[in-house]
mmCIF file of C-alpha atoms in Angstrom:
data_model
loop_
_atom_site.group_PDB
_atom_site.id
_atom_site.type_symbol
_atom_site.label_atom_id
_atom_site.label_comp_id
_atom_site.label_asym_id
_atom_site.label_seq_id
_atom_site.Cartn_x
_atom_site.Cartn_y
_atom_site.Cartn_z
ATOM 1 C CA MET A 1 12.338 -1.575 -3.719
ATOM 2 C CA THR A 2 12.905 -3.701 -6.801
ATOM 3 C CA GLU A 3 10.443 -6.423 -7.717
ATOM 4 C CA ILE A 4 11.969 -9.562 -9.179
ATOM 5 C CA ILE A 5 10.055 -12.370 -10.858
ATOM 6 C CA ILE A 6 11.147 -15.771 -9.554
ATOM 7 C CA ALA A 7 10.698 -18.763 -11.858
ATOM 8 C CA THR A 8 12.170 -22.196 -12.477
ATOM 9 C CA ASP A 9 12.586 -24.139 -15.702
ATOM 10 C CA ALA A 10 12.043 -27.832 -16.475
ATOM 11 C CA SER A 11 15.353 -28.734 -14.843
ATOM 12 C CA ASN A 12 14.446 -26.712 -11.720
ATOM 13 C CA SER A 13 17.098 -24.113 -12.461
ATOM 14 C CA LEU A 14 16.257 -20.763 -10.905
ATOM 15 C CA HIS A 15 15.780 -17.566 -12.909
ATOM 16 C CA CYS A 16 15.411 -14.053 -11.474
ATOM 17 C CA TRP A 17 14.111 -11.313 -13.762
ATOM 18 C CA ILE A 18 13.551 -7.692 -12.885
ATOM 19 C CA SER A 19 9.794 -7.154 -13.032
ATOM 20 C CA ASP A 20 8.156 -4.944 -15.628
ATOM 21 C CA ASN A 21 4.666 -4.217 -14.258
ATOM 22 C CA GLY A 22 4.334 -7.734 -12.922
ATOM 23 C CA ALA A 23 5.840 -9.482 -15.949
ATOM 24 C CA PRO A 24 9.423 -10.652 -16.516
ATOM 25 C CA SER A 25 11.597 -8.109 -18.292
ATOM 26 C CA GLU A 26 14.612 -8.985 -20.403
ATOM 27 C CA THR A 27 16.935 -8.096 -17.528
ATOM 28 C CA THR A 28 18.087 -10.725 -15.051
ATOM 29 C CA ILE A 29 19.732 -10.051 -11.719
ATOM 30 C CA PRO A 30 22.457 -12.177 -10.070
ATOM 31 C CA ILE A 31 21.466 -14.116 -6.976
ATOM 32 C CA GLU A 32 24.562 -12.817 -5.196
ATOM 33 C CA THR A 33 23.297 -9.262 -5.618
ATOM 34 C CA ILE A 34 19.887 -10.134 -4.188
ATOM 35 C CA ILE A 35 21.068 -11.880 -1.037
ATOM 36 C CA GLN A 36 23.398 -9.013 -0.145
ATOM 37 C CA ASP A 37 20.333 -6.946 0.764
ATOM 38 C CA PRO A 38 17.134 -9.047 0.583
ATOM 39 C CA PHE A 39 15.017 -6.237 2.079
ATOM 40 C CA SER A 40 15.609 -4.252 -1.119
ATOM 41 C CA TYR A 41 13.746 -6.813 -3.230
ATOM 42 C CA ILE A 42 10.200 -8.053 -3.575
ATOM 43 C CA PHE A 43 10.164 -11.716 -4.577
ATOM 44 C CA ALA A 44 7.228 -12.063 -6.970
ATOM 45 C CA PHE A 45 5.616 -15.306 -8.088
ATOM 46 C CA ARG A 46 3.158 -15.501 -10.982
ATOM 47 C CA ASN A 47 2.899 -19.284 -10.854
ATOM 48 C CA ALA A 48 2.183 -21.459 -7.811
ATOM 49 C CA TYR A 49 4.507 -24.212 -9.020
ATOM 50 C CA HIS A 50 7.467 -21.830 -9.049
ATOM 51 C CA LEU A 51 6.670 -20.861 -5.469
ATOM 52 C CA PHE A 52 6.501 -24.515 -4.456
ATOM 53 C CA ILE A 53 9.825 -25.434 -6.084
ATOM 54 C CA SER A 54 11.554 -22.333 -4.728
ATOM 55 C CA PHE A 55 10.859 -23.438 -1.156
ATOM 56 C CA SER A 56 10.719 -27.238 -1.443
ATOM 57 C CA ASN A 57 13.927 -27.651 -3.448
ATOM 58 C CA GLU A 58 16.706 -27.723 -0.854
ATOM 59 C CA ILE A 59 19.356 -26.307 -3.193
ATOM 60 C CA ILE A 60 17.206 -23.360 -4.319
ATOM 61 C CA TYR A 61 16.019 -22.706 -0.776
ATOM 62 C CA ASN A 62 19.518 -22.580 0.677
ATOM 63 C CA GLU A 63 20.779 -20.552 -2.271
ATOM 64 C CA ILE A 64 18.190 -17.782 -2.236
ATOM 65 C CA THR A 65 14.649 -18.257 -0.918
ATOM 66 C CA ARG A 66 15.659 -18.631 2.720
ATOM 67 C CA HIS A 67 16.697 -14.978 2.408
ATOM 68 C CA VAL A 68 13.223 -13.864 1.285
ATOM 69 C CA ARG A 69 11.655 -11.123 3.398
ATOM 70 C CA ILE A 70 8.905 -9.717 1.149
ATOM 71 C CA ILE A 71 6.764 -11.699 -1.303
ATOM 72 C CA ARG A 72 4.141 -10.733 -3.860
ATOM 73 C CA LEU A 73 1.825 -13.476 -5.134
ATOM 74 C CA TYR A 74 -0.007 -12.831 -8.403
ATOM 75 C CA ILE A 75 -2.872 -15.120 -7.478
ATOM 76 C CA LEU A 76 -5.383 -14.684 -10.315
ATOM 77 C CA ARG A 77 -3.287 -13.973 -13.408
ATOM 78 C CA GLU A 78 -4.172 -17.409 -14.861
ATOM 79 C CA LEU A 79 -7.900 -17.171 -14.116
ATOM 80 C CA GLN A 80 -10.099 -18.275 -17.017
ATOM 81 C CA ILE A 81 -13.458 -16.541 -17.405
ATOM 82 C CA ILE A 82 -16.266 -17.733 -19.656
ATOM 83 C CA TYR A 83 -19.371 -15.614 -20.198
ATOM 84 C CA PRO A 84 -22.094 -18.028 -21.355
ATOM 85 C CA TYR A 85 -24.598 -15.239 -21.942
ATOM 86 C CA ARG A 86 -24.213 -11.846 -23.511
ATOM 87 C CA CYS A 87 -26.882 -9.217 -23.216
ATOM 88 C CA THR A 88 -28.254 -7.547 -26.294
ATOM 89 C CA SER A 89 -30.053 -4.330 -25.587
ATOM 90 C CA PRO A 90 -33.429 -3.826 -27.275
ATOM 91 C CA ALA A 91 -33.752 -1.342 -30.087
ATOM 92 C CA ILE A 92 -33.749 2.207 -28.791
ATOM 93 C CA ILE A 93 -35.844 4.774 -30.571
ATOM 94 C CA ILE A 94 -34.025 8.095 -30.729
ATOM 95 C CA PRO A 95 -35.923 11.070 -32.142
ATOM 96 C CA THR A 96 -34.149 12.980 -34.886
ATOM 97 C CA PRO A 97 -33.879 16.768 -34.627
ATOM 98 C CA ALA A 98 -36.782 17.063 -37.036
ATOM 99 C CA SER A 99 -38.984 14.644 -35.121
ATOM 100 C CA SER A 100 -40.732 17.495 -33.348
ATOM 101 C CA PHE A 101 -42.208 18.450 -36.661
ATOM 102 C CA SER A 102 -42.604 15.044 -38.299
ATOM 103 C CA SER A 103 -42.879 11.362 -37.507
ATOM 104 C CA THR A 104 -39.318 10.603 -38.680
ATOM 105 C CA THR A 105 -37.182 8.740 -36.092
ATOM 106 C CA SER A 106 -33.868 6.899 -36.108
ATOM 107 C CA THR A 107 -33.235 3.505 -34.518
ATOM 108 C CA THR A 108 -29.980 2.334 -32.909
ATOM 109 C CA THR A 109 -29.177 -1.021 -31.374
ATOM 110 C CA THR A 110 -26.435 -1.693 -28.848
ATOM 111 C CA SER A 111 -25.116 -5.194 -28.338
ATOM 112 C CA GLY A 112 -22.267 -7.098 -26.767
ATOM 113 C CA ASP A 113 -22.786 -5.849 -23.212
ATOM 114 C CA VAL A 114 -21.335 -8.487 -20.901
ATOM 115 C CA CYS A 115 -23.645 -9.922 -18.264
ATOM 116 C CA ASN A 116 -22.440 -10.525 -14.729
ATOM 117 C CA ASP A 117 -22.952 -14.273 -15.058
ATOM 118 C CA ALA A 118 -19.602 -16.008 -15.558
ATOM 119 C CA ILE A 119 -18.138 -19.504 -15.395
ATOM 120 C CA LEU A 120 -14.678 -19.845 -13.820
ATOM 121 C CA PRO A 121 -13.514 -23.309 -14.940
ATOM 122 C CA ASN A 122 -10.073 -23.240 -13.296
ATOM 123 C CA LEU A 123 -10.718 -21.227 -10.120
ATOM 124 C CA GLU A 124 -10.744 -24.228 -7.777
ATOM 125 C CA ASN A 125 -7.579 -25.554 -9.387
ATOM 126 C CA ILE A 126 -5.825 -22.196 -8.982
ATOM 127 C CA MET A 127 -6.769 -21.938 -5.316
ATOM 128 C CA GLU A 128 -5.657 -25.491 -4.562
ATOM 129 C CA LYS A 129 -2.294 -24.940 -6.282
ATOM 130 C CA TRP A 130 -1.571 -21.806 -4.251
ATOM 131 C CA ARG A 131 -2.643 -23.474 -1.002
ATOM 132 C CA PHE A 132 -0.409 -26.456 -1.731
ATOM 133 C CA ALA A 133 2.546 -24.295 -2.786
ATOM 134 C CA CYS A 134 2.427 -22.191 0.374
ATOM 135 C CA ARG A 135 2.669 -25.319 2.509
ATOM 136 C CA ALA A 136 6.225 -25.708 1.177
ATOM 137 C CA ILE A 137 7.293 -22.571 3.058
ATOM 138 C CA PRO A 138 9.029 -24.088 6.088
ATOM 139 C CA ASN A 139 8.551 -23.610 9.791
ATOM 140 C CA GLY A 140 10.756 -20.843 11.139
ATOM 141 C CA HIS A 141 10.623 -18.701 7.999
ATOM 142 C CA ASP A 142 11.645 -15.034 8.111
ATOM 143 C CA ILE A 143 9.088 -13.684 5.636
ATOM 144 C CA ASN A 144 7.923 -10.343 7.010
ATOM 145 C CA PHE A 145 5.281 -9.403 4.465
ATOM 146 C CA VAL A 146 3.200 -11.119 1.780
ATOM 147 C CA CYS A 147 1.222 -9.110 -0.756
ATOM 148 C CA PHE A 148 -1.720 -10.920 -2.336
ATOM 149 C CA GLU A 149 -2.022 -9.333 -5.781
ATOM 150 C CA LEU A 150 -5.574 -10.029 -6.965
ATOM 151 C CA SER A 151 -5.833 -8.360 -10.370
ATOM 152 C CA ALA A 152 -7.582 -10.671 -12.829
ATOM 153 C CA PRO A 153 -8.809 -10.640 -16.438
ATOM 154 C CA ASP A 154 -11.729 -8.230 -16.920
ATOM 155 C CA GLY A 155 -11.222 -7.072 -13.341
ATOM 156 C CA TYR A 156 -13.291 -10.056 -12.204
ATOM 157 C CA MET A 157 -13.123 -10.725 -8.474
ATOM 158 C CA PRO A 158 -14.405 -14.167 -7.382
ATOM 159 C CA SER A 159 -15.687 -14.122 -3.816
ATOM 160 C CA GLY A 160 -14.585 -17.735 -3.321
ATOM 161 C CA ILE A 161 -10.939 -16.778 -2.838
ATOM 162 C CA SER A 162 -11.566 -15.432 0.671
ATOM 163 C CA ARG A 163 -11.172 -18.889 2.211
ATOM 164 C CA MET A 164 -7.876 -19.436 0.383
ATOM 165 C CA LEU A 165 -6.518 -16.084 1.585
ATOM 166 C CA GLN A 166 -7.463 -16.980 5.141
ATOM 167 C CA ILE A 167 -5.760 -20.387 4.970
ATOM 168 C CA ILE A 168 -2.527 -19.102 3.423
ATOM 169 C CA SER A 169 -2.161 -16.137 5.778
ATOM 170 C CA THR A 170 -2.909 -18.359 8.785
ATOM 171 C CA VAL A 171 -0.318 -20.965 7.777
ATOM 172 C CA LEU A 172 2.381 -18.359 7.164
ATOM 173 C CA SER A 173 1.619 -16.633 10.445
ATOM 174 C CA LEU A 174 1.867 -19.892 12.398
ATOM 175 C CA LYS A 175 5.139 -20.873 10.701
ATOM 176 C CA GLU A 176 7.049 -17.632 11.221
ATOM 177 C CA ARG A 177 10.204 -17.750 13.311
ATOM 178 C CA GLU A 178 9.594 -14.558 15.273
ATOM 179 C CA LYS A 179 5.965 -14.669 16.373
ATOM 180 C CA GLY A 180 3.874 -11.568 15.817
ATOM 181 C CA ARG A 181 6.033 -10.117 13.027
ATOM 182 C CA PHE A 182 4.282 -11.518 9.936
ATOM 183 C CA ARG A 183 2.096 -9.088 7.986
ATOM 184 C CA CYS A 184 0.158 -9.314 4.741
ATOM 185 C CA GLY A 185 -2.026 -7.140 2.537
ATOM 186 C CA LEU A 186 -4.044 -6.892 -0.663
ATOM 187 C CA GLU A 187 -3.402 -5.225 -4.010
ATOM 188 C CA GLY A 188 -5.068 -5.195 -7.397
ATOM 189 C CA CYS A 189 -8.682 -5.194 -6.232
ATOM 190 C CA SER A 190 -11.328 -2.544 -5.691
ATOM 191 C CA PRO A 191 -11.838 -0.897 -2.285
ATOM 192 C CA ALA A 192 -15.134 -2.781 -1.976
ATOM 193 C CA ALA A 193 -13.422 -6.133 -2.576
ATOM 194 C CA ALA A 194 -10.624 -5.239 -0.171
ATOM 195 C CA ALA A 195 -13.166 -4.371 2.516
ATOM 196 C CA ARG A 196 -14.793 -7.765 1.990
ATOM 197 C CA PHE A 197 -11.534 -9.743 2.093
ATOM 198 C CA ASP A 198 -9.627 -7.758 4.750
ATOM 199 C CA PRO A 199 -11.196 -9.551 7.758
ATOM 200 C CA CYS A 200 -10.161 -12.926 6.293
ATOM 201 C CA LEU A 201 -6.433 -12.198 6.462
ATOM 202 C CA VAL A 202 -4.360 -13.100 9.502
ATOM 203 C CA GLY A 203 -1.793 -10.372 10.121
ATOM 204 C CA ASN A 204 -3.493 -7.956 7.737
ATOM 205 C CA VAL A 205 -1.571 -4.690 7.962
ATOM 206 C CA ALA A 206 -4.757 -2.767 7.114
ATOM 207 C CA ILE A 207 -6.238 -3.981 10.406
ATOM 208 C CA VAL A 208 -3.381 -4.627 12.844
ATOM 209 C CA GLY A 209 -0.870 -2.089 11.499
ATOM 210 C CA TRP A 210 2.901 -2.522 11.443
ATOM 211 C CA SER A 211 3.660 -2.465 15.171
ATOM 212 C CA LEU A 212 4.867 -5.780 16.553
ATOM 213 C CA LEU A 213 2.557 -7.523 18.988
ATOM 214 C CA ASN A 214 5.170 -7.508 21.745
ATOM 215 C CA GLU A 215 5.914 -3.795 21.443
#
């Protein structure tokens, strides 16, 4: 499958780039090519506003996004992390090879180790934007799968996003046209984080599998 980055400009014109590891490449792809076989493409959104416009704008929706079947949301790419404290290790006394025979020692100091304490100034704003954007996806949608891509700067994984994941997956599940078909999953986080967030997702393929509920 080919991942394409979906974005809009200031005039709400749609742009579709072939993805290069989650970022837009220099190669665009015609909309006509995409809608011929929408199951061959992953529609990726790095910005909540682009997701909102892609589904709320009637022209864009009828032109392409009503054909969407698989979506990847890069939720935390814009996360800002501030470390107010940095740990400085105390001086470590390391004996020299000759120290067994004399009192000579060498001293090294390590610094710059990052503490776990962090301030996330825009986390609430990010979560609210994604929640709001997903509400634009209409009732009766045919989205089969949504991937929540959770990679973030420094690999930081805020626990507060679990509620947002639950809300978005619930809304999309309730709005689907063919009940019981919607599935979702996680990427970009550690197995420990996935285990913590998995129970929050409605339609999580890691829990319910791919079989339809009426099969």
